[in-house]
Coordinates of C-alpha atoms (C1' of nucleotides) in Angstrom, one line a residue:
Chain V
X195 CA -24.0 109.5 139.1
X196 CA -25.0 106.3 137.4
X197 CA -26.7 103.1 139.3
X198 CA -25.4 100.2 139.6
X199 CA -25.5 98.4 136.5
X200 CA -28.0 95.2 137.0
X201 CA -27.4 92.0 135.6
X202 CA -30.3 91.6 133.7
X203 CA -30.2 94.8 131.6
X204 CA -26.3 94.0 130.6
X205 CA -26.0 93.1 126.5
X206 CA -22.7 91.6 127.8
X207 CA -24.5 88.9 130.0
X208 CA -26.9 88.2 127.5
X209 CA -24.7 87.8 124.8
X210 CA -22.5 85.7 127.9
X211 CA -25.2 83.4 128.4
X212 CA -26.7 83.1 125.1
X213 CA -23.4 81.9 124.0
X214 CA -23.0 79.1 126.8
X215 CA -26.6 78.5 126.2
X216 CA -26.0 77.5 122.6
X217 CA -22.4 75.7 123.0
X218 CA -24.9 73.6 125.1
X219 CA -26.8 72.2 122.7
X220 CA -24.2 71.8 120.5
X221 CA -22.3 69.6 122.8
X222 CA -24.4 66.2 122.9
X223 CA -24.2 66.3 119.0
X224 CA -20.5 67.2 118.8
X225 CA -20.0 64.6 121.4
X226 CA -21.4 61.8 118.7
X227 CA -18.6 63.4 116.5
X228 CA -15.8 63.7 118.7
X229 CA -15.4 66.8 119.1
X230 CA -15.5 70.1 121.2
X231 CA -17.2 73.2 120.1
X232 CA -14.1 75.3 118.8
X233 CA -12.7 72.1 117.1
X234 CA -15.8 72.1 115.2
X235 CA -15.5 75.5 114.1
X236 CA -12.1 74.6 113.1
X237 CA -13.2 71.6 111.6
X238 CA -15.9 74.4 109.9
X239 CA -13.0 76.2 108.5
X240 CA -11.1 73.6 107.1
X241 CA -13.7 71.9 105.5
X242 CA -14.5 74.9 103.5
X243 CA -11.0 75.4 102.7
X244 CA -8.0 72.8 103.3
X245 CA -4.4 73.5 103.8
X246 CA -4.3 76.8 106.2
X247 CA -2.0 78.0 108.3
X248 CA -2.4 78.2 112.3
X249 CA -2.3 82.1 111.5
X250 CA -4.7 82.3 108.6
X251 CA -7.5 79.6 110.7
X252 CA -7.0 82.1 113.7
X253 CA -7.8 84.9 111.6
X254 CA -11.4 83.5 110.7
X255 CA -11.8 82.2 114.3
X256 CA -10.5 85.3 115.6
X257 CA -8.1 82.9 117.9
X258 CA -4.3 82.9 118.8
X259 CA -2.0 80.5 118.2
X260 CA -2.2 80.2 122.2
X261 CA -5.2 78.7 121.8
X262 CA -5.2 76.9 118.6
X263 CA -1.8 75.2 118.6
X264 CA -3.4 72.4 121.5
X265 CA -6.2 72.7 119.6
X266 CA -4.9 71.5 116.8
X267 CA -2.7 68.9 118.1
X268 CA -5.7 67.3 119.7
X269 CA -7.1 67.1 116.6
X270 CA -4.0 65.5 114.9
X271 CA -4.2 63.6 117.8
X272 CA -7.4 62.5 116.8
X273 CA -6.3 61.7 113.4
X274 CA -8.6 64.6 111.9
X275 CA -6.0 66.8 110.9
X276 CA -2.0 67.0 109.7
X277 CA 0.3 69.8 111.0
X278 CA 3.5 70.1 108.6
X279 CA 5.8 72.9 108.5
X280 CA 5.3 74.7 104.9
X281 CA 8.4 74.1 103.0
X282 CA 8.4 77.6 101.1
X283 CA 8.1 79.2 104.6
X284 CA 9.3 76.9 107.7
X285 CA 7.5 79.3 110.1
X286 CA 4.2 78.3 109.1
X287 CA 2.4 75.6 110.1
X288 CA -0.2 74.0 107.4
X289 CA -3.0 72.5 108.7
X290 CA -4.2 69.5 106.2
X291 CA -7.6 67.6 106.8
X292 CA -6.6 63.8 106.5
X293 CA -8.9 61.4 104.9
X294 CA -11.0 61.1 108.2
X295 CA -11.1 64.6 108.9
X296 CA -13.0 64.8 105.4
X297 CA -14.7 61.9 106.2
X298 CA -16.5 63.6 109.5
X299 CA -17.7 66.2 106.9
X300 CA -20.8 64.0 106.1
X301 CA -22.0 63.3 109.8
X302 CA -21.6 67.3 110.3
X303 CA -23.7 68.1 107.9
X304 CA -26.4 67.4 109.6
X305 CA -25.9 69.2 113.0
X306 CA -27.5 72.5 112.1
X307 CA -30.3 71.3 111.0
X308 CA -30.5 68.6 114.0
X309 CA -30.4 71.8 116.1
X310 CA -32.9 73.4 114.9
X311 CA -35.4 70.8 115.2
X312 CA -34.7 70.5 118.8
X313 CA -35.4 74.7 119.1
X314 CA -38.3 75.2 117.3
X315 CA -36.4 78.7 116.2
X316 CA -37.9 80.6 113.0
X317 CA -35.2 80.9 109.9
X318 CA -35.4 84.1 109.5
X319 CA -35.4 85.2 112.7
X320 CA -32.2 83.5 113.4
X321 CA -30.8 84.9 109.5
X322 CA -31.6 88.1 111.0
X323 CA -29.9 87.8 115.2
X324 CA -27.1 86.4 113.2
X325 CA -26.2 89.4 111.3
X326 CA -26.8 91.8 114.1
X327 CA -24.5 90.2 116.1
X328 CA -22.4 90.1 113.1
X329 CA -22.5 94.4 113.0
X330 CA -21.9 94.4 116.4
X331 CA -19.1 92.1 116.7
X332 CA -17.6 94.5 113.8
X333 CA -18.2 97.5 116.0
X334 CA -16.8 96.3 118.7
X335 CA -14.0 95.2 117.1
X336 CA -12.7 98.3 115.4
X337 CA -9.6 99.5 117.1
X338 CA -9.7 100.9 120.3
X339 CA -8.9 104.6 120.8
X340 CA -5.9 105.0 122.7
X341 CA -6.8 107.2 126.3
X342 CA -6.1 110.9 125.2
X343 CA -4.4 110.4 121.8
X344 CA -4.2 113.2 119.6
X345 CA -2.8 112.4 116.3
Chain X
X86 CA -28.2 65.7 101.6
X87 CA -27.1 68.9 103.3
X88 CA -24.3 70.9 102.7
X89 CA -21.7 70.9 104.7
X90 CA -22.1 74.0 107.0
X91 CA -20.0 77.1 106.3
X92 CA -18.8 79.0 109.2
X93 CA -19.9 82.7 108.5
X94 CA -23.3 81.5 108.2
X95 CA -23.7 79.8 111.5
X96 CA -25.7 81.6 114.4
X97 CA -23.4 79.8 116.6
X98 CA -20.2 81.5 115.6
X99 CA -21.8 85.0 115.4
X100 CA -22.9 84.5 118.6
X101 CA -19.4 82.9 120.3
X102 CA -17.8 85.8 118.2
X103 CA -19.8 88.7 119.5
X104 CA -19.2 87.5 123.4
X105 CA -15.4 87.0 122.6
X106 CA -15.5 90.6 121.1
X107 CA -17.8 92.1 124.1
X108 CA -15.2 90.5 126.6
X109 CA -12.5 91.7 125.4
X110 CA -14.0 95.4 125.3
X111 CA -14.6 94.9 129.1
X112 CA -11.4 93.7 129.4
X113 CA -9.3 97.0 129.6
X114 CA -11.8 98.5 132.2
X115 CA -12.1 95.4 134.5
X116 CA -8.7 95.2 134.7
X117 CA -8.6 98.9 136.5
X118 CA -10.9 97.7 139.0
X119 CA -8.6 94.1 139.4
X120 CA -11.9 92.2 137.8
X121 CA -12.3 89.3 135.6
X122 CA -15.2 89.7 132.9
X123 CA -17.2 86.4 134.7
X124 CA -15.8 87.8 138.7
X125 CA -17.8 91.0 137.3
X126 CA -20.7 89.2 136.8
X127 CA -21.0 87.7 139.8
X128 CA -20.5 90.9 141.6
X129 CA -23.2 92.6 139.3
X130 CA -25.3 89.7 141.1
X131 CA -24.1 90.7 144.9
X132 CA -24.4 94.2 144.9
X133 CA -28.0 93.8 143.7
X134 CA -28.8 91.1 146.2
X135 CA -25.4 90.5 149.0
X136 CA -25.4 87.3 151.1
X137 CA -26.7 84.8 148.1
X138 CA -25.7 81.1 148.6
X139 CA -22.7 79.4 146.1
X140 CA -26.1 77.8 144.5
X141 CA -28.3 80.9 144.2
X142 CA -25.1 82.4 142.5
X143 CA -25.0 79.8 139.9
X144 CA -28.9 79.8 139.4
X145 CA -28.3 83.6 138.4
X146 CA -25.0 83.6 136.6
X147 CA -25.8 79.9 135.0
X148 CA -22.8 78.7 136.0
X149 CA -21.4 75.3 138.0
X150 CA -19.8 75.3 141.5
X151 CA -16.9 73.8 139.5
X152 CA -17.2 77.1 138.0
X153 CA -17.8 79.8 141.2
X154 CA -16.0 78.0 143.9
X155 CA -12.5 78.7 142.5
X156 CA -13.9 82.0 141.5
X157 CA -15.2 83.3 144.5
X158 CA -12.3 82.2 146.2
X159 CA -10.0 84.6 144.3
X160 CA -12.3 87.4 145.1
X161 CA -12.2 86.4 148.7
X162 CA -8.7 86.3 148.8
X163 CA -8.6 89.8 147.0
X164 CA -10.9 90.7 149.9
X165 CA -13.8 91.6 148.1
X166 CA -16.0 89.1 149.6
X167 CA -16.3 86.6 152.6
X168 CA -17.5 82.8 152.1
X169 CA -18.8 81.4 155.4
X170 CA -20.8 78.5 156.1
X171 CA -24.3 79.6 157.1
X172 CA -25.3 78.5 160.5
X173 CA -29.0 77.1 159.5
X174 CA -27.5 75.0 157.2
X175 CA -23.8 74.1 156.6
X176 CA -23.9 72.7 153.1
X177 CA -24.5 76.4 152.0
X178 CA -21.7 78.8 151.5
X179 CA -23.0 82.5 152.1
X180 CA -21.1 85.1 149.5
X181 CA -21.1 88.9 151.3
X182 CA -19.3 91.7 150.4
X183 CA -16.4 93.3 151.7
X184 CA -16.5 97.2 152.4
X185 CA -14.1 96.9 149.8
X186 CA -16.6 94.6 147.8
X187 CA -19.2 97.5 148.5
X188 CA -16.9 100.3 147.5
X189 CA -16.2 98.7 144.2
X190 CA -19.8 99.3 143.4
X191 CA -19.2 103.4 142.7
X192 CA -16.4 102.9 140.6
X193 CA -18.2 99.7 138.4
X194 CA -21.4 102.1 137.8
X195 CA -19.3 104.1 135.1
X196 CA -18.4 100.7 133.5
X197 CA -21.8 100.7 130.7
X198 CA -21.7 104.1 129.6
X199 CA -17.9 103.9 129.2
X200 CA -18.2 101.2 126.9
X201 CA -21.6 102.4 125.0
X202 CA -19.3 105.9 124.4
X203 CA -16.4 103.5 122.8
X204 CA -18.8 101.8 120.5
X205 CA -21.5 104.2 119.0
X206 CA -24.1 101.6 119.2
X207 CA -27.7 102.9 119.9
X208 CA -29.1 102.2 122.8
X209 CA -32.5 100.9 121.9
X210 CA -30.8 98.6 119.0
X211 CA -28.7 97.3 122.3
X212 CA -31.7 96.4 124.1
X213 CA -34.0 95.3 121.6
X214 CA -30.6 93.0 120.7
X215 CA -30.5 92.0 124.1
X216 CA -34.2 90.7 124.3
X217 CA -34.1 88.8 121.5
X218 CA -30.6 87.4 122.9
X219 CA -32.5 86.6 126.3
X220 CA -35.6 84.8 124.0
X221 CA -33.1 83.0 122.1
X222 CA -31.2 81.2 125.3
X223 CA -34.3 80.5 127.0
X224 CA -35.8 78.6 123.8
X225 CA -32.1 76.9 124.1
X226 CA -32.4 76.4 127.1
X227 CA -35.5 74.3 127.9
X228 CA -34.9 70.8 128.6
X229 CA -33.8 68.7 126.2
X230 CA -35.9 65.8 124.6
X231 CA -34.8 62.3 125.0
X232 CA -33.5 60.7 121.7
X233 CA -37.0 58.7 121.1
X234 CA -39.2 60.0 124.0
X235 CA -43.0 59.1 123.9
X236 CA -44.7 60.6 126.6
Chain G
dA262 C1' 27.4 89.1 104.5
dA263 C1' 26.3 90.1 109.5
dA264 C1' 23.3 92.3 112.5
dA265 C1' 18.9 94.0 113.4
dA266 C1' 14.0 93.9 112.7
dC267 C1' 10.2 91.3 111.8
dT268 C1' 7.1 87.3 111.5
dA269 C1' 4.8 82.7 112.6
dT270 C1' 4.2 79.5 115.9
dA271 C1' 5.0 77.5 120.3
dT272 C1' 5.2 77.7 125.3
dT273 C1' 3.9 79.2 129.9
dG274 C1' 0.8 80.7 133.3
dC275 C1' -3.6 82.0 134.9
dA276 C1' -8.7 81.9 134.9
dC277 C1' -12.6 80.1 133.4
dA278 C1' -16.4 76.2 131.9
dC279 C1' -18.1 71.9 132.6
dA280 C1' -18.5 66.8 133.3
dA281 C1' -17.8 63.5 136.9
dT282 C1' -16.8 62.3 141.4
dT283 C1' -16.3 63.2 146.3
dT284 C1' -17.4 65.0 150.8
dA285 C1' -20.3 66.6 154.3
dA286 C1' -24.8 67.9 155.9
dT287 C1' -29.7 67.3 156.0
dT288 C1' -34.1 65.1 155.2
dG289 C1' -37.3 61.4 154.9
dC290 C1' -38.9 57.0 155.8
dG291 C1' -39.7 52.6 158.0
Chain H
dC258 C1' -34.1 56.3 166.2
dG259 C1' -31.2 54.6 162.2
dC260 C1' -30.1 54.7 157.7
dA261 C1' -30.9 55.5 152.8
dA262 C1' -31.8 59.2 149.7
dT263 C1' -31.1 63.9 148.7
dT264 C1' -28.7 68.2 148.6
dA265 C1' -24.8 71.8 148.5
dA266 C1' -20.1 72.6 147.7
dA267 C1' -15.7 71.2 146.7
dT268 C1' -12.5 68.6 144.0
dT269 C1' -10.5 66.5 139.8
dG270 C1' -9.5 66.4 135.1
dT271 C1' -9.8 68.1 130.3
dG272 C1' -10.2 71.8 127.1
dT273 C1' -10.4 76.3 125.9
dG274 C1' -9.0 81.8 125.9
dC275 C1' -5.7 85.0 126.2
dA276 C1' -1.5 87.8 127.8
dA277 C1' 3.3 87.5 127.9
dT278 C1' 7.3 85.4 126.5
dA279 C1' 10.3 82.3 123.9
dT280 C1' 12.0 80.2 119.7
dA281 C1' 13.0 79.8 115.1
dG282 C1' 12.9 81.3 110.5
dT283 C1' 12.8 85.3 107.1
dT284 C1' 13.6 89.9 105.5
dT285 C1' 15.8 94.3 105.8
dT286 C1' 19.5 97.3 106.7
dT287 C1' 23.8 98.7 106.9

DNA sequence: AAAAACTATATTGCACACAATTTAATTGCG
DNA sequence: CGCAATTAAATTGTGTGCAATATAGTTTTT
């Protein structure tokens, strides 16, 4: 009934490889900065707002605490970031920039635009992908219908 | 002199976001055919073209033999493919399909529209997204000037 | 107040990604 | 021919992602 889906014509692989694609770039100027690619979105998070827990940092990321607890530790490891229990709530975990972490905040700053000038990508073009992947994400995150439920 | 980068207004987020949220809408209907979201990709590649080298593979998915050896070992061992040297040249690894490799095909061609019906995205926005994606990694993909290069 | 239910993180296990190195086969050159 | 250079996979090591489970702390219920 239908073909055989082809590679090409898949949003999933172009989204897939788009992705990789841009980690790419990223990587030689995260590399000059120490970090990987989703310790700089961390680092992204934090810098906007200090002092979050592993929960509420995985709620903007959209990551577990499988995944961001060795994140993290590398980047206490690192000396970027503190990890103390909160003492109003010992199940949380706050995640405090140190001085450094702050520090790296002025080198980072110029990443974007470092990228961009590599790309030779219009503004408003990339304004305008970003959003629709934005929707899309949203879309495809909305909760998934359970098979035959009826309530 | 720039501000410090905020997270929802990165391009590279929305886009690591979106793939993240795609995956993970494959993930429930890979899983009834005993597929991985990348070990579907590279089977999307062999039923279009069956016998392809570990190299032509990688060209295609852009993706490492770091990446595809361990991978297409698993789908060897789950039968849905055979890795033999080829004969004209045995530093290539041929990938071919199984019977059972082929008879996955019929089941993976109701894979798309399963997922389009989930999501009530429109099908041109999806493609005209998905050009745009495909424009976007090969302007990130060509090669990278040298820090300083004067040709 | 003690048990049960709930919540936040951590741990474990598996499968990618990707850099760097290794191994084996082939090609090219003197 | 003989050997250096090249090529194709495989291997090794690090760092995610994510499901499933465990642990510890908090709240609710009886």
């Amino acid at each position: 009934m239908n073909p055989t889906p082809r590679l090409d014509e898949q949003l999933c692989f172009a989204l897939y490889a788009a992705s990789r694609a841009m980690t790419a770039r990223y990587r030689p100027l995260l590399d000059a900065l120490g970090l990987t690619y989703p310790q700089y979105l961390a680092m992204l998070v934090l810098w906007e707002r200090d002092g979050l827990s592993v929960g509420d940092l995985g709620e903007r990321l959209q990551l577990d605490s499988g995944t961001l607890t060795p994140l993290l530790k590398r980047l206490e490891a690192a000396g970027l970031v503190l990890r103390t229990r909160r003492p109003s709530d010992e199940r949380s975990v706050d995640i405090r920039l140190t001085a450094e972490g702050q520090a790296l905040r002025t080198q980072a700053a110029a990443i974007p635009e470092r990228l961009l000038c590599h790309t030779d990508l219009i503004p408003e073009e990339l304004f305008r992908l970003r959003d629709e992947l934005k929707a899309l994400t949203a879309r495809l995150t909305v909760s998934i219908p359970t098979q035959g439920e009826t309530p």
